[in-house]
Amino acid sequence: MPSFVAALREGYARDTLRPETPQSIAEVAGDPAAFVAGQLAPPTSVTLPDGSQGPAVPYTVLWYVEGEEFLGSLHIRHHLNANLEKVGGHVGYAVRPSARGRGHASAILAAGLDYIRANLDLERVLLTVNAQNPASIRVIEKNGGVHTASIPHIWIPGDTALHYWIAL
Ligand SMILES: CC(C)(COP(=O)(O)OP(=O)(O)OC[C@H]1O[C@@H](n2cnc3c(N)ncnc32)[C@H](O)[C@@H]1OP(=O)(O)O)[C@@H](O)C(=O)NCCC(=O)NCCS
């Protein structure tokens, strides 16, 4: 947990569409046990990027660690809903800023795809990525992603969300 809190402080965000705030980090740092419990029993509703509440699909959060050091995370949504079909998809990931550029995201996604093959009944997964995120586009393409669509981003006006599918 100390390493996870350090990652939050250095700019790692649990939700790529919403940066952490001093308050959100203080909540985790102040009650790590409650935070871990929440990770293990995810809530059935989720705060959407516009601040409204929406139903959460079942999901799994996996941490990528080296010894005691938190390096990054992978979020797996077990199925899509109307929002996730547009932005979010099945799989999201993030690497803490100090650990970027070393191949970790590529390894995280590859390991995540193996996890999905072993644990979920999915034949293919959707990944969505902002057109202005070339590093993530590269990570997806290295993992076999096929670009199928580009749509207006539903949460960031003016931005474009690229759709990639990876066959499992
Ligand atoms: C996107 C992110 C996950 C990448 O993590 P990472 O560990 O640095 O990624 P990797 O080192 O595995 O690979 C990055 C690849 O993109 C390439 N890359 C990096 N910056 C690039 C750029 N500006 N233009 C083109 N390619 C770029 C790297 O060269 C590397 O490709 P290579 O292996 O062929 O050399 C990380 O920047 C991050 O956490 N960002 C915030 C959250 C986020 O955007 N998540 C993805 C949401 S879809």
PDB file of C-alpha atoms and ligand atoms in Angstrom:
ATOM      1  CA  MET A   1       0.000   0.000   0.000  1.00  0.00           C
ATOM      2  CA  PRO A   2       2.701   2.635   0.688  1.00  0.00           C
ATOM      3  CA  SER A   3       3.944   2.157  -2.871  1.00  0.00           C
ATOM      4  CA  PHE A   4       0.389   2.486  -4.262  1.00  0.00           C
ATOM      5  CA  VAL A   5      -0.117   5.748  -2.363  1.00  0.00           C
ATOM      6  CA  ALA A   6       3.268   6.972  -3.623  1.00  0.00           C
ATOM      7  CA  ALA A   7       2.119   6.162  -7.176  1.00  0.00           C
ATOM      8  CA  LEU A   8      -1.073   8.189  -6.649  1.00  0.00           C
ATOM      9  CA  ARG A   9       1.018  11.097  -5.383  1.00  0.00           C
ATOM     10  CA  GLU A  10       3.294  10.954  -8.409  1.00  0.00           C
ATOM     11  CA  GLY A  11       0.377  11.117 -10.874  1.00  0.00           C
ATOM     12  CA  TYR A  12      -0.959   7.590 -11.324  1.00  0.00           C
ATOM     13  CA  ALA A  13      -4.788   7.777 -11.513  1.00  0.00           C
ATOM     14  CA  ARG A  14      -7.199   4.898 -10.922  1.00  0.00           C
ATOM     15  CA  ASP A  15      -9.485   6.306 -13.623  1.00  0.00           C
ATOM     16  CA  THR A  16      -7.751   7.608 -16.733  1.00  0.00           C
ATOM     17  CA  LEU A  17     -10.609  10.059 -17.313  1.00  0.00           C
ATOM     18  CA  ARG A  18     -10.486  11.560 -13.824  1.00  0.00           C
ATOM     19  CA  PRO A  19      -7.265  12.671 -12.168  1.00  0.00           C
ATOM     20  CA  GLU A  20      -6.796  11.993  -8.476  1.00  0.00           C
ATOM     21  CA  THR A  21      -7.200  14.918  -6.088  1.00  0.00           C
ATOM     22  CA  PRO A  22      -5.496  15.561  -2.750  1.00  0.00           C
ATOM     23  CA  GLN A  23      -8.817  14.464  -1.163  1.00  0.00           C
ATOM     24  CA  SER A  24      -9.087  11.207  -3.132  1.00  0.00           C
ATOM     25  CA  ILE A  25      -5.490  10.318  -2.264  1.00  0.00           C
ATOM     26  CA  ALA A  26      -6.003  11.216   1.404  1.00  0.00           C
ATOM     27  CA  GLU A  27      -8.992   8.829   1.507  1.00  0.00           C
ATOM     28  CA  VAL A  28      -6.865   5.915   0.325  1.00  0.00           C
ATOM     29  CA  ALA A  29      -3.886   6.838   2.504  1.00  0.00           C
ATOM     30  CA  GLY A  30      -6.083   7.412   5.549  1.00  0.00           C
ATOM     31  CA  ASP A  31      -7.910   4.074   5.455  1.00  0.00           C
ATOM     32  CA  PRO A  32      -5.992   1.533   3.340  1.00  0.00           C
ATOM     33  CA  ALA A  33      -8.051  -1.379   4.726  1.00  0.00           C
ATOM     34  CA  ALA A  34     -11.319   0.171   3.504  1.00  0.00           C
ATOM     35  CA  PHE A  35      -9.745   0.839   0.127  1.00  0.00           C
ATOM     36  CA  VAL A  36      -8.572  -2.772  -0.250  1.00  0.00           C
ATOM     37  CA  ALA A  37     -11.996  -4.065   0.851  1.00  0.00           C
ATOM     38  CA  GLY A  38     -13.608  -1.910  -1.834  1.00  0.00           C
ATOM     39  CA  GLN A  39     -11.255  -3.341  -4.456  1.00  0.00           C
ATOM     40  CA  LEU A  40     -12.136  -6.888  -3.476  1.00  0.00           C
ATOM     41  CA  ALA A  41     -15.910  -6.253  -3.440  1.00  0.00           C
ATOM     42  CA  PRO A  42     -16.470  -3.631  -6.120  1.00  0.00           C
ATOM     43  CA  PRO A  43     -19.581  -1.471  -5.795  1.00  0.00           C
ATOM     44  CA  THR A  44     -22.548  -1.986  -8.116  1.00  0.00           C
ATOM     45  CA  SER A  45     -22.686   1.676  -9.093  1.00  0.00           C
ATOM     46  CA  VAL A  46     -19.951   3.823 -10.496  1.00  0.00           C
ATOM     47  CA  THR A  47     -19.326   7.569 -10.704  1.00  0.00           C
ATOM     48  CA  LEU A  48     -19.184   8.420 -14.395  1.00  0.00           C
ATOM     49  CA  PRO A  49     -16.670  10.947 -15.752  1.00  0.00           C
ATOM     50  CA  ASP A  50     -19.372  13.642 -15.756  1.00  0.00           C
ATOM     51  CA  GLY A  51     -19.926  13.086 -12.022  1.00  0.00           C
ATOM     52  CA  SER A  52     -23.272  11.281 -12.374  1.00  0.00           C
ATOM     53  CA  GLN A  53     -23.899   7.790 -11.004  1.00  0.00           C
ATOM     54  CA  GLY A  54     -24.391   4.841 -13.341  1.00  0.00           C
ATOM     55  CA  PRO A  55     -24.617   1.073 -12.969  1.00  0.00           C
ATOM     56  CA  ALA A  56     -21.240  -0.670 -12.789  1.00  0.00           C
ATOM     57  CA  VAL A  57     -20.682  -3.828 -14.793  1.00  0.00           C
ATOM     58  CA  PRO A  58     -18.809  -6.594 -12.932  1.00  0.00           C
ATOM     59  CA  TYR A  59     -15.082  -5.939 -13.138  1.00  0.00           C
ATOM     60  CA  THR A  60     -11.736  -7.192 -11.938  1.00  0.00           C
ATOM     61  CA  VAL A  61      -8.782  -5.023 -10.947  1.00  0.00           C
ATOM     62  CA  LEU A  62      -5.304  -6.541 -11.203  1.00  0.00           C
ATOM     63  CA  TRP A  63      -2.141  -4.879  -9.911  1.00  0.00           C
ATOM     64  CA  TYR A  64       1.209  -5.213 -11.603  1.00  0.00           C
ATOM     65  CA  VAL A  65       3.944  -5.227  -8.973  1.00  0.00           C
ATOM     66  CA  GLU A  66       7.653  -5.867  -8.628  1.00  0.00           C
ATOM     67  CA  GLY A  67       8.348  -7.027  -5.094  1.00  0.00           C
ATOM     68  CA  GLU A  68       6.748  -4.405  -2.868  1.00  0.00           C
ATOM     69  CA  GLU A  69       6.594  -1.807  -5.640  1.00  0.00           C
ATOM     70  CA  PHE A  70       3.301  -0.991  -7.344  1.00  0.00           C
ATOM     71  CA  LEU A  71       3.965  -0.377 -11.052  1.00  0.00           C
ATOM     72  CA  GLY A  72       0.549  -0.298 -12.679  1.00  0.00           C
ATOM     73  CA  SER A  73      -2.885  -1.782 -12.961  1.00  0.00           C
ATOM     74  CA  LEU A  74      -5.306  -3.432 -15.314  1.00  0.00           C
ATOM     75  CA  HIS A  75      -9.086  -3.107 -15.170  1.00  0.00           C
ATOM     76  CA  ILE A  76     -11.199  -5.794 -16.828  1.00  0.00           C
ATOM     77  CA  ARG A  77     -14.898  -5.145 -17.414  1.00  0.00           C
ATOM     78  CA  HIS A  78     -16.627  -8.523 -17.721  1.00  0.00           C
ATOM     79  CA  HIS A  79     -19.095  -7.237 -20.262  1.00  0.00           C
ATOM     80  CA  LEU A  80     -19.919  -3.992 -22.046  1.00  0.00           C
ATOM     81  CA  ASN A  81     -22.813  -1.590 -21.520  1.00  0.00           C
ATOM     82  CA  ALA A  82     -24.027   1.339 -23.600  1.00  0.00           C
ATOM     83  CA  ASN A  83     -21.268   3.673 -22.336  1.00  0.00           C
ATOM     84  CA  LEU A  84     -18.431   1.136 -22.423  1.00  0.00           C
ATOM     85  CA  GLU A  85     -19.323   0.215 -26.013  1.00  0.00           C
ATOM     86  CA  LYS A  86     -18.384   3.777 -26.900  1.00  0.00           C
ATOM     87  CA  VAL A  87     -15.586   4.621 -24.462  1.00  0.00           C
ATOM     88  CA  GLY A  88     -13.946   2.295 -21.957  1.00  0.00           C
ATOM     89  CA  GLY A  89     -14.327  -1.094 -23.570  1.00  0.00           C
ATOM     90  CA  HIS A  90     -13.470  -4.299 -21.736  1.00  0.00           C
ATOM     91  CA  VAL A  91      -9.896  -3.473 -20.735  1.00  0.00           C
ATOM     92  CA  GLY A  92      -8.089  -0.439 -19.363  1.00  0.00           C
ATOM     93  CA  TYR A  93      -4.603  -0.085 -17.888  1.00  0.00           C
ATOM     94  CA  ALA A  94      -2.229   2.480 -16.480  1.00  0.00           C
ATOM     95  CA  VAL A  95       1.421   2.578 -15.437  1.00  0.00           C
ATOM     96  CA  ARG A  96       2.712   4.929 -12.732  1.00  0.00           C
ATOM     97  CA  PRO A  97       4.597   7.862 -14.284  1.00  0.00           C
ATOM     98  CA  SER A  98       8.030   6.891 -12.911  1.00  0.00           C
ATOM     99  CA  ALA A  99       7.774   3.415 -14.485  1.00  0.00           C
ATOM    100  CA  ARG A 100       6.656   4.386 -17.992  1.00  0.00           C
ATOM    101  CA  GLY A 101       8.634   3.737 -21.173  1.00  0.00           C
ATOM    102  CA  ARG A 102       9.989   0.392 -19.983  1.00  0.00           C
ATOM    103  CA  GLY A 103       7.502  -1.959 -21.643  1.00  0.00           C
ATOM    104  CA  HIS A 104       5.335  -2.439 -18.563  1.00  0.00           C
ATOM    105  CA  ALA A 105       2.019  -1.518 -20.221  1.00  0.00           C
ATOM    106  CA  SER A 106       2.684  -3.937 -23.069  1.00  0.00           C
ATOM    107  CA  ALA A 107       3.405  -6.681 -20.526  1.00  0.00           C
ATOM    108  CA  ILE A 108       0.368  -5.753 -18.412  1.00  0.00           C
ATOM    109  CA  LEU A 109      -1.983  -5.980 -21.386  1.00  0.00           C
ATOM    110  CA  ALA A 110      -0.466  -9.285 -22.559  1.00  0.00           C
ATOM    111  CA  ALA A 111      -0.868 -10.749 -19.057  1.00  0.00           C
ATOM    112  CA  GLY A 112      -4.395  -9.364 -18.852  1.00  0.00           C
ATOM    113  CA  LEU A 113      -5.379 -11.042 -22.103  1.00  0.00           C
ATOM    114  CA  ASP A 114      -4.074 -14.347 -20.708  1.00  0.00           C
ATOM    115  CA  TYR A 115      -6.119 -13.767 -17.546  1.00  0.00           C
ATOM    116  CA  ILE A 116      -9.270 -13.138 -19.611  1.00  0.00           C
ATOM    117  CA  ARG A 117      -8.692 -16.266 -21.722  1.00  0.00           C
ATOM    118  CA  ALA A 118      -8.392 -18.323 -18.545  1.00  0.00           C
ATOM    119  CA  ASN A 119     -11.216 -16.767 -16.540  1.00  0.00           C
ATOM    120  CA  LEU A 120     -13.875 -15.152 -18.712  1.00  0.00           C
ATOM    121  CA  ASP A 121     -16.098 -16.399 -21.493  1.00  0.00           C
ATOM    122  CA  LEU A 122     -15.099 -13.775 -24.064  1.00  0.00           C
ATOM    123  CA  GLU A 123     -13.973 -14.413 -27.631  1.00  0.00           C
ATOM    124  CA  ARG A 124     -12.732 -10.885 -28.218  1.00  0.00           C
ATOM    125  CA  VAL A 125     -12.285  -7.713 -26.227  1.00  0.00           C
ATOM    126  CA  LEU A 126     -12.845  -4.052 -27.030  1.00  0.00           C
ATOM    127  CA  LEU A 127     -10.221  -1.473 -26.080  1.00  0.00           C
ATOM    128  CA  THR A 128     -10.824   2.209 -26.617  1.00  0.00           C
ATOM    129  CA  VAL A 129      -8.084   4.797 -26.674  1.00  0.00           C
ATOM    130  CA  ASN A 130      -7.936   8.546 -27.138  1.00  0.00           C
ATOM    131  CA  ALA A 131      -6.513   9.452 -30.561  1.00  0.00           C
ATOM    132  CA  GLN A 132      -4.026  11.678 -28.679  1.00  0.00           C
ATOM    133  CA  ASN A 133      -2.515   8.761 -26.754  1.00  0.00           C
ATOM    134  CA  PRO A 134       0.086   7.324 -29.158  1.00  0.00           C
ATOM    135  CA  ALA A 135       1.838   5.253 -26.460  1.00  0.00           C
ATOM    136  CA  SER A 136      -1.362   3.400 -25.627  1.00  0.00           C
ATOM    137  CA  ILE A 137      -2.238   2.960 -29.302  1.00  0.00           C
ATOM    138  CA  ARG A 138       1.174   1.327 -29.757  1.00  0.00           C
ATOM    139  CA  VAL A 139       0.593  -0.939 -26.736  1.00  0.00           C
ATOM    140  CA  ILE A 140      -2.750  -2.086 -28.162  1.00  0.00           C
ATOM    141  CA  GLU A 141      -1.381  -2.657 -31.658  1.00  0.00           C
ATOM    142  CA  LYS A 142       1.575  -4.636 -30.253  1.00  0.00           C
ATOM    143  CA  ASN A 143      -0.965  -6.879 -28.549  1.00  0.00           C
ATOM    144  CA  GLY A 144      -2.866  -7.619 -31.751  1.00  0.00           C
ATOM    145  CA  GLY A 145      -5.468  -4.840 -31.639  1.00  0.00           C
ATOM    146  CA  VAL A 146      -7.344  -4.198 -34.877  1.00  0.00           C
ATOM    147  CA  HIS A 147      -8.677  -0.674 -35.393  1.00  0.00           C
ATOM    148  CA  THR A 148     -12.382  -0.853 -36.267  1.00  0.00           C
ATOM    149  CA  ALA A 149     -13.800   2.634 -35.639  1.00  0.00           C
ATOM    150  CA  SER A 150     -13.087   6.210 -34.605  1.00  0.00           C
ATOM    151  CA  ILE A 151     -15.917   8.024 -32.840  1.00  0.00           C
ATOM    152  CA  PRO A 152     -16.405  11.356 -31.077  1.00  0.00           C
ATOM    153  CA  HIS A 153     -15.358  10.917 -27.432  1.00  0.00           C
ATOM    154  CA  ILE A 154     -18.465  10.783 -25.235  1.00  0.00           C
ATOM    155  CA  TRP A 155     -16.765  12.368 -22.190  1.00  0.00           C
ATOM    156  CA  ILE A 156     -14.199  14.756 -23.722  1.00  0.00           C
ATOM    157  CA  PRO A 157     -15.793  17.133 -26.243  1.00  0.00           C
ATOM    158  CA  GLY A 158     -13.683  17.503 -29.366  1.00  0.00           C
ATOM    159  CA  ASP A 159     -11.595  14.388 -28.734  1.00  0.00           C
ATOM    160  CA  THR A 160     -11.779  11.176 -30.733  1.00  0.00           C
ATOM    161  CA  ALA A 161     -11.991   7.670 -29.275  1.00  0.00           C
ATOM    162  CA  LEU A 162     -10.429   4.898 -31.343  1.00  0.00           C
ATOM    163  CA  HIS A 163     -11.941   1.419 -31.118  1.00  0.00           C
ATOM    164  CA  TYR A 164      -9.685  -1.618 -31.249  1.00  0.00           C
ATOM    165  CA  TRP A 165     -10.712  -5.266 -30.918  1.00  0.00           C
ATOM    166  CA  ILE A 166      -8.351  -8.017 -29.850  1.00  0.00           C
ATOM    167  CA  ALA A 167      -9.341 -11.580 -30.735  1.00  0.00           C
ATOM    168  CA  LEU A 168      -8.700 -14.043 -27.939  1.00  0.00           C
TER     169      LEU A 168
HETATM  170  C1  LIG B   1      -0.193   4.637 -22.006  1.00  0.00           C
HETATM  171  C2  LIG B   1       0.663   3.994 -20.904  1.00  0.00           C
HETATM  172  C3  LIG B   1      -0.141   2.895 -20.249  1.00  0.00           C
HETATM  173  C4  LIG B   1       1.927   3.421 -21.554  1.00  0.00           C
HETATM  174  O1  LIG B   1       2.685   2.756 -20.538  1.00  0.00           O
HETATM  175  P1  LIG B   1       4.201   2.329 -20.776  1.00  0.00           P
HETATM  176  O2  LIG B   1       4.552   1.337 -19.731  1.00  0.00           O
HETATM  177  O3  LIG B   1       5.047   3.547 -20.877  1.00  0.00           O
HETATM  178  O4  LIG B   1       4.103   1.614 -22.206  1.00  0.00           O
HETATM  179  P2  LIG B   1       5.196   0.644 -22.869  1.00  0.00           P
HETATM  180  O5  LIG B   1       6.549   1.040 -22.360  1.00  0.00           O
HETATM  181  O6  LIG B   1       4.764  -0.771 -22.679  1.00  0.00           O
HETATM  182  O7  LIG B   1       5.035   0.925 -24.428  1.00  0.00           O
HETATM  183  C5  LIG B   1       4.810   2.187 -24.941  1.00  0.00           C
HETATM  184  C6  LIG B   1       5.018   2.080 -26.449  1.00  0.00           C
HETATM  185  O8  LIG B   1       4.574   3.302 -27.014  1.00  0.00           O
HETATM  186  C7  LIG B   1       5.669   3.930 -27.645  1.00  0.00           C
HETATM  187  N1  LIG B   1       5.495   5.351 -27.450  1.00  0.00           N
HETATM  188  C8  LIG B   1       5.655   6.065 -26.321  1.00  0.00           C
HETATM  189  N2  LIG B   1       5.389   7.359 -26.562  1.00  0.00           N
HETATM  190  C9  LIG B   1       5.055   7.439 -27.877  1.00  0.00           C
HETATM  191  C10 LIG B   1       4.709   8.505 -28.728  1.00  0.00           C
HETATM  192  N3  LIG B   1       4.615   9.755 -28.279  1.00  0.00           N
HETATM  193  N4  LIG B   1       4.411   8.223 -30.013  1.00  0.00           N
HETATM  194  C11 LIG B   1       4.482   6.960 -30.490  1.00  0.00           C
HETATM  195  N5  LIG B   1       4.829   5.898 -29.713  1.00  0.00           N
HETATM  196  C12 LIG B   1       5.111   6.152 -28.429  1.00  0.00           C
HETATM  197  C13 LIG B   1       6.889   3.385 -26.981  1.00  0.00           C
HETATM  198  O9  LIG B   1       8.036   3.521 -27.817  1.00  0.00           O
HETATM  199  C14 LIG B   1       6.482   1.932 -26.808  1.00  0.00           C
HETATM  200  O10 LIG B   1       6.542   1.230 -28.028  1.00  0.00           O
HETATM  201  P3  LIG B   1       7.765   0.173 -28.326  1.00  0.00           P
HETATM  202  O11 LIG B   1       7.629  -0.909 -27.301  1.00  0.00           O
HETATM  203  O12 LIG B   1       7.503  -0.291 -29.710  1.00  0.00           O
HETATM  204  O13 LIG B   1       9.029   0.950 -28.171  1.00  0.00           O
HETATM  205  C15 LIG B   1       1.092   5.053 -19.838  1.00  0.00           C
HETATM  206  O14 LIG B   1       1.620   6.183 -20.492  1.00  0.00           O
HETATM  207  C16 LIG B   1      -0.047   5.482 -18.920  1.00  0.00           C
HETATM  208  O15 LIG B   1      -0.297   4.868 -17.886  1.00  0.00           O
HETATM  209  N6  LIG B   1      -0.754   6.564 -19.310  1.00  0.00           N
HETATM  210  C17 LIG B   1      -1.899   7.051 -18.508  1.00  0.00           C
HETATM  211  C18 LIG B   1      -3.081   6.073 -18.541  1.00  0.00           C
HETATM  212  C19 LIG B   1      -3.479   5.686 -19.939  1.00  0.00           C
HETATM  213  O16 LIG B   1      -3.435   6.479 -20.876  1.00  0.00           O
HETATM  214  N7  LIG B   1      -3.906   4.423 -20.091  1.00  0.00           N
HETATM  215  C20 LIG B   1      -4.337   3.872 -21.359  1.00  0.00           C
HETATM  216  C21 LIG B   1      -5.788   4.189 -21.586  1.00  0.00           C
HETATM  217  S1  LIG B   1      -6.340   3.496 -23.165  1.00  0.00           S
END
